[in-house]
Amino acid sequence: EKGSYDHYMLKEIHEQPVALRQTLHGRIDGDDVSLEDFPPGSFEGVDSVQFVACGTSYHAGMYGEWLLSKDGVEANTFIASEYAASPAPVDEDTLVIGVTQSGETADTLEALESARQRGARTLALTNVIGSTAARTCDDALFIRAGPEIGVAATKTFSSQVATLVLLAERLVRDLTGSPTDDHAARLDALESLPEHVEVVTNDTQAADVSQRCLGDNGHFFIGRGNAYSVALEGALKFKEITYGHAEGFAAGELKHGPLALVTPETPIFAVGTGHYQNRLESNVNEIQTRGAPVIAIAPRTASGLVDTADEFLPVPATHPDLVAILANVQLQLIAYHAANEMERSIDKPRNLAKSVTVE
Ligand code: F6R
């Protein structure tokens, strides 16, 4: 039931604090994690990780790859349909993680099957107990976000990434013998994530900023590192429900081509996390020289970025590894309010289905 909300998407955006509390419940144990079927040592013998996924779940996989790589675990992310076409090498020491909210996405199931047949260990990271992915993989880890009705994935992305932060802690300890860098502070921040998300869902500024996004020109989303995956996700959400042209770029790639698209009519959303801040600021300067309006999404503490940007959507200051999750919630709100203003079919965008069970 939508209750007092006009759309399931808006309801699910606002449900994120509750969803995240369910995701995290009982899983943070002091400065370690406690993950049901995965006690310490569960991943001994694994030497590398591959994520396979589609769409929003692919972006969560990229976030997971970033988390693992920074702590010395070899990790790569693949678009599931491409993985089936050109499978990456695996052996019995490869852990292939299918990130799939529904657990029924045909492309992801096919990629997992290809990995399984070649001897890899498989794990389903999913929202649906009893789904095909959960039943056919060697292991399953549930994101516990609750049912998602809107076609555009919102709360499941946040819960996927939060689960990946937990899983990264276990994987990094098992594969490298040491906890993640800064683990105590990061797990502390993770515990506060639901309340930080609530600050963002209670913020009303995205509705005003979305007024900039009603034209026919392109909308661009940039970030570096974990914010790159969120830039891609912000653009996907925007195009999916507004039907407007949107693209996400690695901020450093702009000058290698996409800068030619930038004009005073193309709003640019810059996601700042605290990582790679000076470089992001240089990218913002390059854009502003071409006259494009820059909307920074960042904590107030990222003052260099906040002061240069034309507009600013704040997120609470937290551990820099988690800031991009909060920024993503602002981008969900931007897409929602722009689509709502344009009277789009927000919960059922044209041509799209919630669960894609064909290849
Ligand atoms: C976008 C969206 C899709 C799904 C994709 C994978 O908002 O919802 O891109 O993320 O179809 O679906 P799952 O996670 O069910 O495998």
PDB file of C-alpha atoms and ligand atoms in Angstrom, residues 54-57 99-103 105 108 151-153 160 236-237 240 354 356, ligand 1:
ATOM      1  CA  CYS A  54      22.580  -5.737 -14.288  1.00  0.00           C
ATOM      2  CA  GLY A  55      21.414  -2.140 -14.036  1.00  0.00           C
ATOM      3  CA  THR A  56      21.219  -0.718 -10.542  1.00  0.00           C
ATOM      4  CA  SER A  57      22.589  -3.935  -9.079  1.00  0.00           C
ATOM      5  CA  VAL A  99      24.039  -9.030  -7.105  1.00  0.00           C
ATOM      6  CA  THR A 100      20.339  -9.282  -7.871  1.00  0.00           C
ATOM      7  CA  GLN A 101      17.487  -7.727  -5.928  1.00  0.00           C
ATOM      8  CA  SER A 102      14.866 -10.071  -7.383  1.00  0.00           C
ATOM      9  CA  GLY A 103      17.094 -13.108  -7.713  1.00  0.00           C
ATOM     10  CA  THR A 105      17.153 -11.672 -13.591  1.00  0.00           C
ATOM     11  CA  THR A 108      22.506 -12.634 -13.976  1.00  0.00           C
ATOM     12  CA  VAL A 151      10.140  -0.500 -11.045  1.00  0.00           C
ATOM     13  CA  ALA A 152      12.963   1.919 -10.244  1.00  0.00           C
ATOM     14  CA  ALA A 153      15.177   0.297  -7.607  1.00  0.00           C
ATOM     15  CA  GLN A 160      22.784  -3.887  -1.327  1.00  0.00           C
ATOM     16  CA  LEU A 236      20.177   5.555 -14.733  1.00  0.00           C
ATOM     17  CA  LYS A 237      17.449   6.538 -12.281  1.00  0.00           C
ATOM     18  CA  GLU A 240      14.492   5.632 -16.399  1.00  0.00           C
ATOM     19  CA  LYS A 354      10.425  -4.866 -12.475  1.00  0.00           C
ATOM     20  CA  VAL A 356      13.654  -9.026 -16.419  1.00  0.00           C
TER      21      VAL A 356
HETATM   22  C1  F6R B   1      16.750   0.159 -12.297  1.00  0.00           C
HETATM   23  C2  F6R B   1      16.461  -1.245 -12.057  1.00  0.00           C
HETATM   24  C3  F6R B   1      17.118  -2.276 -12.917  1.00  0.00           C
HETATM   25  C4  F6R B   1      17.502  -3.495 -12.068  1.00  0.00           C
HETATM   26  C5  F6R B   1      18.043  -4.610 -12.970  1.00  0.00           C
HETATM   27  C6  F6R B   1      18.514  -5.803 -12.165  1.00  0.00           C
HETATM   28  O1  F6R B   1      16.077   0.984 -11.430  1.00  0.00           O
HETATM   29  O2  F6R B   1      15.701  -1.561 -11.169  1.00  0.00           O
HETATM   30  O3  F6R B   1      18.235  -1.749 -13.555  1.00  0.00           O
HETATM   31  O4  F6R B   1      18.447  -3.116 -11.122  1.00  0.00           O
HETATM   32  O5  F6R B   1      17.042  -5.010 -13.877  1.00  0.00           O
HETATM   33  O6  F6R B   1      17.499  -6.329 -11.369  1.00  0.00           O
HETATM   34  P1  F6R B   1      17.823  -7.324 -10.200  1.00  0.00           P
HETATM   35  O7  F6R B   1      18.566  -6.597  -9.148  1.00  0.00           O
HETATM   36  O8  F6R B   1      16.487  -7.821  -9.739  1.00  0.00           O
HETATM   37  O9  F6R B   1      18.658  -8.431 -10.785  1.00  0.00           O
END
